mmCIF file of C-alpha atoms in Angstrom:
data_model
loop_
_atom_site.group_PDB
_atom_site.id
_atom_site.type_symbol
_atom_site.label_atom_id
_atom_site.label_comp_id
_atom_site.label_asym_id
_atom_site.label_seq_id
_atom_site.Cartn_x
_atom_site.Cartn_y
_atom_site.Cartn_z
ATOM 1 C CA UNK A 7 -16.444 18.852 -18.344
ATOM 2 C CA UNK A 8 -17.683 17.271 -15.390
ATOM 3 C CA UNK A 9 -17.351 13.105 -15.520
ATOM 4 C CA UNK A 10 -21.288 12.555 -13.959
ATOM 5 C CA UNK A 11 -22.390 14.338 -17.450
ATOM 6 C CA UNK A 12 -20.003 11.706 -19.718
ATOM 7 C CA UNK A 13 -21.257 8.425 -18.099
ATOM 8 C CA UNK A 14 -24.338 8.390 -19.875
ATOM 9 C CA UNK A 15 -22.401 8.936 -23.046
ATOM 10 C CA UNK A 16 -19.993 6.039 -22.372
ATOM 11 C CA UNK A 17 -23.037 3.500 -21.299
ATOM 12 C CA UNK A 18 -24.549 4.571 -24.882
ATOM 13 C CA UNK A 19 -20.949 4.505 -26.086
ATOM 14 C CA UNK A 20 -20.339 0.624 -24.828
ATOM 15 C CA UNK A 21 -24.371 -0.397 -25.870
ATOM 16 C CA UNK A 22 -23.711 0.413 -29.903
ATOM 17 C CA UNK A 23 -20.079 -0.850 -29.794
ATOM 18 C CA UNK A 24 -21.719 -4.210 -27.862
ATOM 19 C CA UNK A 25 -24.357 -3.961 -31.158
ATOM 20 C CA UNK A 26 -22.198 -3.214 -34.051
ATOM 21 C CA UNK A 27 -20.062 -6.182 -32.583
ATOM 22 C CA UNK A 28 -23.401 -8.769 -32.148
ATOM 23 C CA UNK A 29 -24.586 -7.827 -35.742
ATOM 24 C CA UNK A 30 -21.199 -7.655 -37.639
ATOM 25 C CA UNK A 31 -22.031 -10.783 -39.631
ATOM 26 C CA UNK A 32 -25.241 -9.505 -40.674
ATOM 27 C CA UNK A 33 -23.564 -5.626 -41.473
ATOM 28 C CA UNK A 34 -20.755 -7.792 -43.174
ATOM 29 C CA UNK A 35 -23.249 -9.233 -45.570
ATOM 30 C CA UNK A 36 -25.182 -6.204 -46.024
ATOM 31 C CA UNK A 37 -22.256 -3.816 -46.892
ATOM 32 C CA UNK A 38 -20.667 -6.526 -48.848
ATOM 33 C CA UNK A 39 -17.509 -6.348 -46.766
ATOM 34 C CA UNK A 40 -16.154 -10.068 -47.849
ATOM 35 C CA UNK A 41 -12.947 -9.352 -46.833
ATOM 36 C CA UNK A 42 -13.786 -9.020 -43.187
ATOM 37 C CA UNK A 43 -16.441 -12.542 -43.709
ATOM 38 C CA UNK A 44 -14.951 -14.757 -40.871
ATOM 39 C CA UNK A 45 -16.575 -17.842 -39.217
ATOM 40 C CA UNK A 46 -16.612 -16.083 -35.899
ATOM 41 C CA UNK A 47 -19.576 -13.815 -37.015
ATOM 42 C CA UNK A 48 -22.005 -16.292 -38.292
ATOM 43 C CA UNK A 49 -21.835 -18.836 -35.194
ATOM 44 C CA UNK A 50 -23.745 -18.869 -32.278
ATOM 45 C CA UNK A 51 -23.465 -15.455 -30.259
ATOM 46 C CA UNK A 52 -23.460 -17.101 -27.277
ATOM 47 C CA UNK A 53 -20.105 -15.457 -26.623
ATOM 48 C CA UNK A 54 -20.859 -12.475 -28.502
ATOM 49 C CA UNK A 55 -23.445 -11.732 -26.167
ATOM 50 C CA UNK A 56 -21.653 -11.887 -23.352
ATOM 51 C CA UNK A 57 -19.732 -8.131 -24.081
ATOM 52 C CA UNK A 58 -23.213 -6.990 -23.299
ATOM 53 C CA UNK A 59 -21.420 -7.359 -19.590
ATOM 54 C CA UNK A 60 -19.717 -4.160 -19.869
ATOM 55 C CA UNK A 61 -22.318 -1.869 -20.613
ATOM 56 C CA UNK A 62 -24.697 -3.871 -17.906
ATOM 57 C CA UNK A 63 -21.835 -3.794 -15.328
ATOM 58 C CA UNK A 64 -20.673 -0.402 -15.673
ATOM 59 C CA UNK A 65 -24.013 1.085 -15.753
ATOM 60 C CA UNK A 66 -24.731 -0.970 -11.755
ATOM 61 C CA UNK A 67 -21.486 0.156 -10.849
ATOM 62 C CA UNK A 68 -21.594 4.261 -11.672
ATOM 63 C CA UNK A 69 -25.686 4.504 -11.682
ATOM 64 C CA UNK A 70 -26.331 1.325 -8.966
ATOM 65 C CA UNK A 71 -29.236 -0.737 -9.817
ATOM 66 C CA UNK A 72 -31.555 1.682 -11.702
ATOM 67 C CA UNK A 73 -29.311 1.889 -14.020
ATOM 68 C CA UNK A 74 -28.418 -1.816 -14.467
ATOM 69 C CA UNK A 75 -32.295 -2.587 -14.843
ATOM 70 C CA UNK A 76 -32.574 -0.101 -17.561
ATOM 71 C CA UNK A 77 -29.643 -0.873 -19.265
ATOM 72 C CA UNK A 78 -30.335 -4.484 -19.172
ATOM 73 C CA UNK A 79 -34.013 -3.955 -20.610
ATOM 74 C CA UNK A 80 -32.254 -2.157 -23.441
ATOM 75 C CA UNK A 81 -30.172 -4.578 -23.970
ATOM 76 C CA UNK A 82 -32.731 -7.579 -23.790
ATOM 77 C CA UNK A 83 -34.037 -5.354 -26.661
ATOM 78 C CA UNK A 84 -30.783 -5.212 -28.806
ATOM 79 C CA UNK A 85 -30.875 -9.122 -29.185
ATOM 80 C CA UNK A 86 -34.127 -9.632 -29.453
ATOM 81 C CA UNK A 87 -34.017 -9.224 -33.219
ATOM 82 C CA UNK A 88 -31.503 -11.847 -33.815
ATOM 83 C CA UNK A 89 -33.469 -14.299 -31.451
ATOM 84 C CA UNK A 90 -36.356 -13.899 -33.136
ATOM 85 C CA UNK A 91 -35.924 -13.714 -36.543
ATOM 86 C CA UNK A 92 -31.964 -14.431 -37.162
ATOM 87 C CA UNK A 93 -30.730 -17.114 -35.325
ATOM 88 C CA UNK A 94 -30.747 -20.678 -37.039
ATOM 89 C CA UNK A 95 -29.651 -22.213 -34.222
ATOM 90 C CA UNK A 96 -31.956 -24.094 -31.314
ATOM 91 C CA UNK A 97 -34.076 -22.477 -28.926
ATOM 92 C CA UNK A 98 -32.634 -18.819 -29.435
ATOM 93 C CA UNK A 99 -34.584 -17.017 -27.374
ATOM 94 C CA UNK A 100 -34.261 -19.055 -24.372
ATOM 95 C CA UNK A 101 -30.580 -18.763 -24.643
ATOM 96 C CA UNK A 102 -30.949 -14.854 -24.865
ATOM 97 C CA UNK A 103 -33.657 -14.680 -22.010
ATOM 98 C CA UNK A 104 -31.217 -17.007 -19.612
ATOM 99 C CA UNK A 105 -28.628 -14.410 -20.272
ATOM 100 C CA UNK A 106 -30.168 -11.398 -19.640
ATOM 101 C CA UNK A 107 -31.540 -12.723 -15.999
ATOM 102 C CA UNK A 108 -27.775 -13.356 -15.759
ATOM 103 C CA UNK A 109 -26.563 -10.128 -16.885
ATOM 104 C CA UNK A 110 -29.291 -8.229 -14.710
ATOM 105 C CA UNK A 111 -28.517 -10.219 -11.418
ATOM 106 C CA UNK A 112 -24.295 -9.056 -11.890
ATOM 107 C CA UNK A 113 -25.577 -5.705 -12.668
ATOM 108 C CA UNK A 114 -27.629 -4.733 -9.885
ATOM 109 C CA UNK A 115 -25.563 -7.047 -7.117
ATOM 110 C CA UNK A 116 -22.635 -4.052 -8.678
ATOM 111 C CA UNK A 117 -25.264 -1.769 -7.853
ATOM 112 C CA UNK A 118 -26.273 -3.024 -4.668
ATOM 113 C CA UNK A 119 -22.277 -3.799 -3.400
ATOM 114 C CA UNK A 120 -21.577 -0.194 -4.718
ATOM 115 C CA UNK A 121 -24.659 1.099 -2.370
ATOM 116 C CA UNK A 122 -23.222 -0.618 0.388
ATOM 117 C CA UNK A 123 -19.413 -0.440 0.320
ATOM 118 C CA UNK A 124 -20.529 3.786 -0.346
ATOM 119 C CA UNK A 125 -22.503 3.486 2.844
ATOM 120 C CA UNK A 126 -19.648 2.126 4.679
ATOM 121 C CA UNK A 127 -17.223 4.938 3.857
ATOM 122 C CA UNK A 128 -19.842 7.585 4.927
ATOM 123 C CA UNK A 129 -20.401 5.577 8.478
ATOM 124 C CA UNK A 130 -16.910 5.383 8.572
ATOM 125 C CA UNK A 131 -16.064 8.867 7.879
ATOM 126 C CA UNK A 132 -19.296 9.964 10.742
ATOM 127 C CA UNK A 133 -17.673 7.752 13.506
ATOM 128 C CA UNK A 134 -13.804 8.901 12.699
ATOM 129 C CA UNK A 135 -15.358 12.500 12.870
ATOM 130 C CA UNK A 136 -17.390 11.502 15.766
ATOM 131 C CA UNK A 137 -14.358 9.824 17.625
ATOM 132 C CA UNK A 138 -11.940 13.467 16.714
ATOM 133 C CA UNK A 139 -15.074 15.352 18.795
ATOM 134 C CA UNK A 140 -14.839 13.240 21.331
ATOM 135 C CA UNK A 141 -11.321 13.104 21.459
ATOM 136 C CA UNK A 142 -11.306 17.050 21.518
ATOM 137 C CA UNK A 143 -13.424 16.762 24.327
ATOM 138 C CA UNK A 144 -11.235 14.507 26.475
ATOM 139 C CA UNK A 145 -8.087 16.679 25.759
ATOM 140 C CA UNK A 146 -9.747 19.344 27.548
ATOM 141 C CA UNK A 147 -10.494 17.953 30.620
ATOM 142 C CA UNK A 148 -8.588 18.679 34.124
ATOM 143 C CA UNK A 149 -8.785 14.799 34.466
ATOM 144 C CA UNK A 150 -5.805 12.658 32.712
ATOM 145 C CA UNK A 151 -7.374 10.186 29.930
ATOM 146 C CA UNK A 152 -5.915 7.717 28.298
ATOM 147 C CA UNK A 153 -7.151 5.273 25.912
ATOM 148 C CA UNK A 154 -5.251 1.403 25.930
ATOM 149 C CA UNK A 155 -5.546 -1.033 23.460
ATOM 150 C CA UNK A 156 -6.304 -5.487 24.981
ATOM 151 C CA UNK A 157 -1.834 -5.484 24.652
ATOM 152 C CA UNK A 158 -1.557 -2.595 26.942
ATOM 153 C CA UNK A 159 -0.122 -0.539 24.510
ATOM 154 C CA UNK A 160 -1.451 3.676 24.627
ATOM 155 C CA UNK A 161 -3.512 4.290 22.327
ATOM 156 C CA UNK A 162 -4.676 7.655 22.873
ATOM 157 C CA UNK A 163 -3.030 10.298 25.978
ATOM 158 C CA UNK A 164 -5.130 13.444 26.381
ATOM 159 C CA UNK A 165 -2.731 16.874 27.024
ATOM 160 C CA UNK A 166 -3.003 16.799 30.995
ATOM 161 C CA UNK A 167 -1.854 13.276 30.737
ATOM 162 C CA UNK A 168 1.175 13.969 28.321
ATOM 163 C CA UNK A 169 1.884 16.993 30.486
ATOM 164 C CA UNK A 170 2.434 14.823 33.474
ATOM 165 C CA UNK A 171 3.811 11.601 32.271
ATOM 166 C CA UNK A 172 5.061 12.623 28.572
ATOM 167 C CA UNK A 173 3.663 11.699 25.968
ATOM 168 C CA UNK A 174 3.663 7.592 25.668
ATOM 169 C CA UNK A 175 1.238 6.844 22.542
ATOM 170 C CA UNK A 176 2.611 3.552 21.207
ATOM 171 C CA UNK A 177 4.195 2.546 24.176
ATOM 172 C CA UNK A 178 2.773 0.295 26.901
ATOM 173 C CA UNK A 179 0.990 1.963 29.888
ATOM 174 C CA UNK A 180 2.975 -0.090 32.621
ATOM 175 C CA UNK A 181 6.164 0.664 31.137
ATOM 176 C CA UNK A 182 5.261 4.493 30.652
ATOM 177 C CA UNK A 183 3.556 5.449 33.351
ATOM 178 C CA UNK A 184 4.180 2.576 36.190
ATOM 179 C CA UNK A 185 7.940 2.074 34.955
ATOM 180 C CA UNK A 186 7.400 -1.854 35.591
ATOM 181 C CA UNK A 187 7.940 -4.657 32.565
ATOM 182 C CA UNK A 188 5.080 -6.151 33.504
ATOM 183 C CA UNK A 189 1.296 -5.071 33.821
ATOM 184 C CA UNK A 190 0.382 -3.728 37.224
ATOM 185 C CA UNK A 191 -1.377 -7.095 38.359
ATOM 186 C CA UNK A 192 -3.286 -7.586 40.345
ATOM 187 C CA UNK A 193 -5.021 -3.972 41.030
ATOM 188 C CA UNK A 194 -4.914 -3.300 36.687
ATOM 189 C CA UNK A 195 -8.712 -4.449 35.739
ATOM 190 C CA UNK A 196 -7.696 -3.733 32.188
ATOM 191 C CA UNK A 197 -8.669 -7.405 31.200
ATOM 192 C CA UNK A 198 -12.167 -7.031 33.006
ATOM 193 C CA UNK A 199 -12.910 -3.724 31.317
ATOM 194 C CA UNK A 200 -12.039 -5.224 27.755
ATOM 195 C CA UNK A 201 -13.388 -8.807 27.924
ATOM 196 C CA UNK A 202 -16.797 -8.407 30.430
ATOM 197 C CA UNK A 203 -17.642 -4.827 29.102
ATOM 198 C CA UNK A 204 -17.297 -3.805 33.193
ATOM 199 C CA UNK A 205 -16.919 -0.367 33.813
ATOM 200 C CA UNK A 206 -14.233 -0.464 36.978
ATOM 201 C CA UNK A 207 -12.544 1.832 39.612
ATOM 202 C CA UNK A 208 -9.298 1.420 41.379
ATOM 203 C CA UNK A 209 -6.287 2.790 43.251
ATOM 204 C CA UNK A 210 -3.079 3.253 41.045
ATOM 205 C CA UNK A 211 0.078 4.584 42.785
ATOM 206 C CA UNK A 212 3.285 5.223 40.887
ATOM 207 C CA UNK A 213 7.124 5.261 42.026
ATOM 208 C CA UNK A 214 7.200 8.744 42.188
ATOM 209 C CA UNK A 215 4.879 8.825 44.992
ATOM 210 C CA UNK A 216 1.738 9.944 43.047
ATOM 211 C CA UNK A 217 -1.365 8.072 43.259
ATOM 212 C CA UNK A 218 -4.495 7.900 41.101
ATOM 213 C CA UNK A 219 -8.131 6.783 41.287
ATOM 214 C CA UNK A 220 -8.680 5.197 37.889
ATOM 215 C CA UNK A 221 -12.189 4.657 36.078
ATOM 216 C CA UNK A 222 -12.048 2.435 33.457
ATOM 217 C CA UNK A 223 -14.812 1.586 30.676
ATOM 218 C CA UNK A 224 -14.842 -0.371 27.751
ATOM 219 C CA UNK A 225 -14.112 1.676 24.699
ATOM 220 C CA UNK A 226 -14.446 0.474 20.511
ATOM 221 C CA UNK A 227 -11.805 2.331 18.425
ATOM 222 C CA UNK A 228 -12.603 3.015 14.966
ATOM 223 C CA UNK A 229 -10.746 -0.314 13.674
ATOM 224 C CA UNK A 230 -13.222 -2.351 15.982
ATOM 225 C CA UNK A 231 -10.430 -3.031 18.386
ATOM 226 C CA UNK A 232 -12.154 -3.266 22.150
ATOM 227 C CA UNK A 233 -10.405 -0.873 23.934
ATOM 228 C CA UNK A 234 -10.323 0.517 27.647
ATOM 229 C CA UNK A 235 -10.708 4.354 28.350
ATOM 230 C CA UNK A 236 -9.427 5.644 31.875
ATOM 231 C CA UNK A 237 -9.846 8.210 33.476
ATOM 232 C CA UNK A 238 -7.060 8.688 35.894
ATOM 233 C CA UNK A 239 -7.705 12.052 38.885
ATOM 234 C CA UNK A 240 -4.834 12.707 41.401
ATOM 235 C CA UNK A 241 -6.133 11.844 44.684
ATOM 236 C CA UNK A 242 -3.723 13.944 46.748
ATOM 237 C CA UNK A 243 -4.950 17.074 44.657
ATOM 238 C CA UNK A 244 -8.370 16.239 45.010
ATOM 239 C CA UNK A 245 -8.546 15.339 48.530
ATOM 240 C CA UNK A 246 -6.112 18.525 49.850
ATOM 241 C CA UNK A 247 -6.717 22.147 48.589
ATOM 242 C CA UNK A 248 -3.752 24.431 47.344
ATOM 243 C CA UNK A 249 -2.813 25.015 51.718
ATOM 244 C CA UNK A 250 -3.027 21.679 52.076
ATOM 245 C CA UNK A 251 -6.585 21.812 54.191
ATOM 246 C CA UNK A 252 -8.544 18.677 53.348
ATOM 247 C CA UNK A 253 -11.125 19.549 51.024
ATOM 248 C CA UNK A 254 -15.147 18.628 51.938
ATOM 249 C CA UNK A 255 -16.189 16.003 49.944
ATOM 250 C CA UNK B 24 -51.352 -18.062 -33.553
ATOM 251 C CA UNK B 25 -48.324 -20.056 -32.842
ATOM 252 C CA UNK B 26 -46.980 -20.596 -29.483
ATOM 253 C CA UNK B 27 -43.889 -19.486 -30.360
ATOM 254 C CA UNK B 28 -45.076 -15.765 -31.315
ATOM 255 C CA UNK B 29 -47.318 -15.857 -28.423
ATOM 256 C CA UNK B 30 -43.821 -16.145 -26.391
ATOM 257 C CA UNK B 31 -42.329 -13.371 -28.426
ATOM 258 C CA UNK B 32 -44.910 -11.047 -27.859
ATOM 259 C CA UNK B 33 -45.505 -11.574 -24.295
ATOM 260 C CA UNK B 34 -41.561 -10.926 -24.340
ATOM 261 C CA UNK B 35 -41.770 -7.612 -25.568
ATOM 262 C CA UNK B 36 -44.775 -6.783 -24.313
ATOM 263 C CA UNK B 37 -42.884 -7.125 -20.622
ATOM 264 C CA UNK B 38 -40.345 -5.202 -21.535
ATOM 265 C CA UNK B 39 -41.903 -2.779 -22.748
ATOM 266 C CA UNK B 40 -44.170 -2.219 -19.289
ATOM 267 C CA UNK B 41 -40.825 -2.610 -17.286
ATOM 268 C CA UNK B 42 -39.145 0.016 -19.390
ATOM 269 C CA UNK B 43 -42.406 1.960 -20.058
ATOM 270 C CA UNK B 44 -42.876 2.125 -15.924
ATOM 271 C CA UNK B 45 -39.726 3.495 -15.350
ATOM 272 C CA UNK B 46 -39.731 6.621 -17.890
ATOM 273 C CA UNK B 47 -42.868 7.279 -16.425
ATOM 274 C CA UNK B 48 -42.069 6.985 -13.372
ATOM 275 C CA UNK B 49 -39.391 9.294 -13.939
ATOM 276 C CA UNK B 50 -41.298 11.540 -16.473
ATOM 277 C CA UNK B 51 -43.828 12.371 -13.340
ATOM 278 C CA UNK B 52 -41.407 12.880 -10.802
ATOM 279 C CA UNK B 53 -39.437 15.412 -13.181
ATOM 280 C CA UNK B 54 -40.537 19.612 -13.297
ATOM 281 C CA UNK B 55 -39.966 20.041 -16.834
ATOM 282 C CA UNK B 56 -39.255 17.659 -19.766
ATOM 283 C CA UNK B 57 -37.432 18.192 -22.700
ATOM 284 C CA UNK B 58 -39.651 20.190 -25.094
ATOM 285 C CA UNK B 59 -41.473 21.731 -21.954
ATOM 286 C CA UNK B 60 -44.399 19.661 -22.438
ATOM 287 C CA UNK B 61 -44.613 16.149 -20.713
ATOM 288 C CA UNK B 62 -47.604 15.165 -22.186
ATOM 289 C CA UNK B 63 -46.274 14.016 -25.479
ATOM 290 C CA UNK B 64 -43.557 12.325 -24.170
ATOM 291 C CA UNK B 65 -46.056 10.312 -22.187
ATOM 292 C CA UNK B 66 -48.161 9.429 -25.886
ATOM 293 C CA UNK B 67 -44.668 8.402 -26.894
ATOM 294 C CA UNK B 68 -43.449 6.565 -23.883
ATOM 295 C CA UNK B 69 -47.146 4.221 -24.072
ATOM 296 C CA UNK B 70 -47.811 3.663 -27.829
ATOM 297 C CA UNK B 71 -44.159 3.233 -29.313
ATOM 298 C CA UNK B 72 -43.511 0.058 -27.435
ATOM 299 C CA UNK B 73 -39.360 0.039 -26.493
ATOM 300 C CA UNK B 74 -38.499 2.673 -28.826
ATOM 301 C CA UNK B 75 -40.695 5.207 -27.105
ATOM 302 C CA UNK B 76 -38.577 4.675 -24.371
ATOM 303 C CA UNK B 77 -35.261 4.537 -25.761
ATOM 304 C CA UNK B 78 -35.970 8.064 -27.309
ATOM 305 C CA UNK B 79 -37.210 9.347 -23.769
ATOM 306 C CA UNK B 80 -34.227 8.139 -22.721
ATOM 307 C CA UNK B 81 -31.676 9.417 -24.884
ATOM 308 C CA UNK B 82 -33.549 12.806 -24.484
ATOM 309 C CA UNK B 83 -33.115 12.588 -20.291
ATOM 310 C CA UNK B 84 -30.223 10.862 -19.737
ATOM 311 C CA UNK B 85 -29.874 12.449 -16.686
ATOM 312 C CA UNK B 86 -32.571 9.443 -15.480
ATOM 313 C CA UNK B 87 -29.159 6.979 -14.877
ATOM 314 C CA UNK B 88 -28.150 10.055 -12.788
ATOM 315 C CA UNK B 89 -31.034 11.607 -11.079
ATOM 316 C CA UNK B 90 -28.891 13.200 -8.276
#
């Protein structure tokens, strides 16, 4: 059996336990049950009342606020006898009424948190699928990509890139693909891309005699981190065809 | 009339309309209602103040649920 269909049960389930608990004293004296007579039951049901939480609480949580503001009303109804014609004690029935607004705000804020924090996980779920398209894209490319994080370290290499340098995710992009300990300063604009939002273009040349024209443009991962894409394109290869006869531009 | 049973029936009287309001509410927007007639339910829902409304509701709980 499908859990949507037993929710309603257990919000009925919690409301008549929540009643048969607020009226014991009066069932107590009803059924004659002396053994069970304790103080507890005849006092004021200030306390008592406040079990009426779990039906009003679950019912934001699994059915949001509709469901709060209908189980609330029901339960506004439940006491209502005992403020009006029961309780000894003073003003009854403002007590009651100052505990239902109560109850009614905590339910639907569940509802409402529940709304959002369900919202969240389907905007997060869009822009992690959104981020595996693009990435798809980007690993097809002729161009190298790579995505680094504000320490330097690779976040993301597309195939052409792992082809050529190996693949260096989790390591940091002057150590893997410059073979320096330091960041290639000054002609790296990795701290201009991340911190103005630029979108930049420079020269990179390697040891092994390769040299790249990087574009570089601010990028958000899906954590929030502010990240720099780049695309790197082999100038030699671009600028000379396969007989080595400069190519027009 | 005393004050004090002036306050009690206004009391009931809003909930009532607040419930009332929402089984209707939800009585309309449904195709069929239990019994295949919504008509009754809606005699029910109006002139048995609260308890119209808990028995509409206990006959549709699928209202905490709509989707």
């Amino acid at each position: 059996m499908d859990k949507v269909y037993l929710r309603p049960l257990i919000i009925f389930f919690l409301l008549g336990l929540c009643s048969l608990f607020y009226y014991f004293g009066e069932l107590i004296d009803w059924a004659a049950w002396n053994a069970l007579r304790n103080d507890f039951f005849y006092g004021v049901h200030d306390v008592h009342r406040l079990f009426f939480l779990a039906p009003i609480v679950y019912a934001g949580y699994t059915a949001r606020v509709r469901g709060a503001v209908i189980v609330t009303l029901i339960s506004f109804i439940i006491l209502l006898p005992r403020a009006f014609f029961i309780s000894p004690y003073p003003d009854p029935i403002l007590r009651m009424v100052l505990f239902i607004i109560f109850a009614g705000i905590v339910g639907s804020l569940v509802g409402v948190i529940r709304n959002q924090s369900e919202r969240a996980q389907k905007l997060e779920a869009f822009i992690t699928g959104e981020k595996d398209k693009l990435l798809r894209i980007l690993d097809g490319m002729a161009d190298g990509v790579i995505i680094t994080g504000p320490d330097y370290t690779i976040r993301y290499m597309n195939s052409k890139m792992a082809d050529t340098f190996g693949n260096g995710t989790g390591l940091t992009c002057y150590h893997h693909l410059g073979k320096r300990e330091a960041p290639c300063l000054p002609q790296c604009r990795i701290t201009d891309v991340i911190t103005k939002g630029a979108i930049e273009k420079w020269h990179c040349g390697f040891p092994d005699g390769t040299s790249y024209e990087v574009v570089a443009a601010p990028y958000v991962d899906t954590d929030g981190t502010m990240c720099q894409i780049s695309v790197f394109r082999d100038i030699l290869k671009r600028t000379t065809s396969p007989e080595g006869i400069p190519a027009s531009k | 009339m005393e004050p004090e049973w002036i306050i009690r029936i206004v009391l009931f009287g809003i909930v009532h309309w607040i419930l009332a309001g929402i089984m209707l509410h939800d009585l309309a927007s449904k195709e069929r209602a239990f019994g295949g007639h919504k008509a009754p339910w809606a005699i029910v829902i109006i002139f048995l103040p609260c308890f119209g409304s808990l028995v509409y509701l206990a006959f549709h709980p699928q209202i905490f649920y709509p989707s």
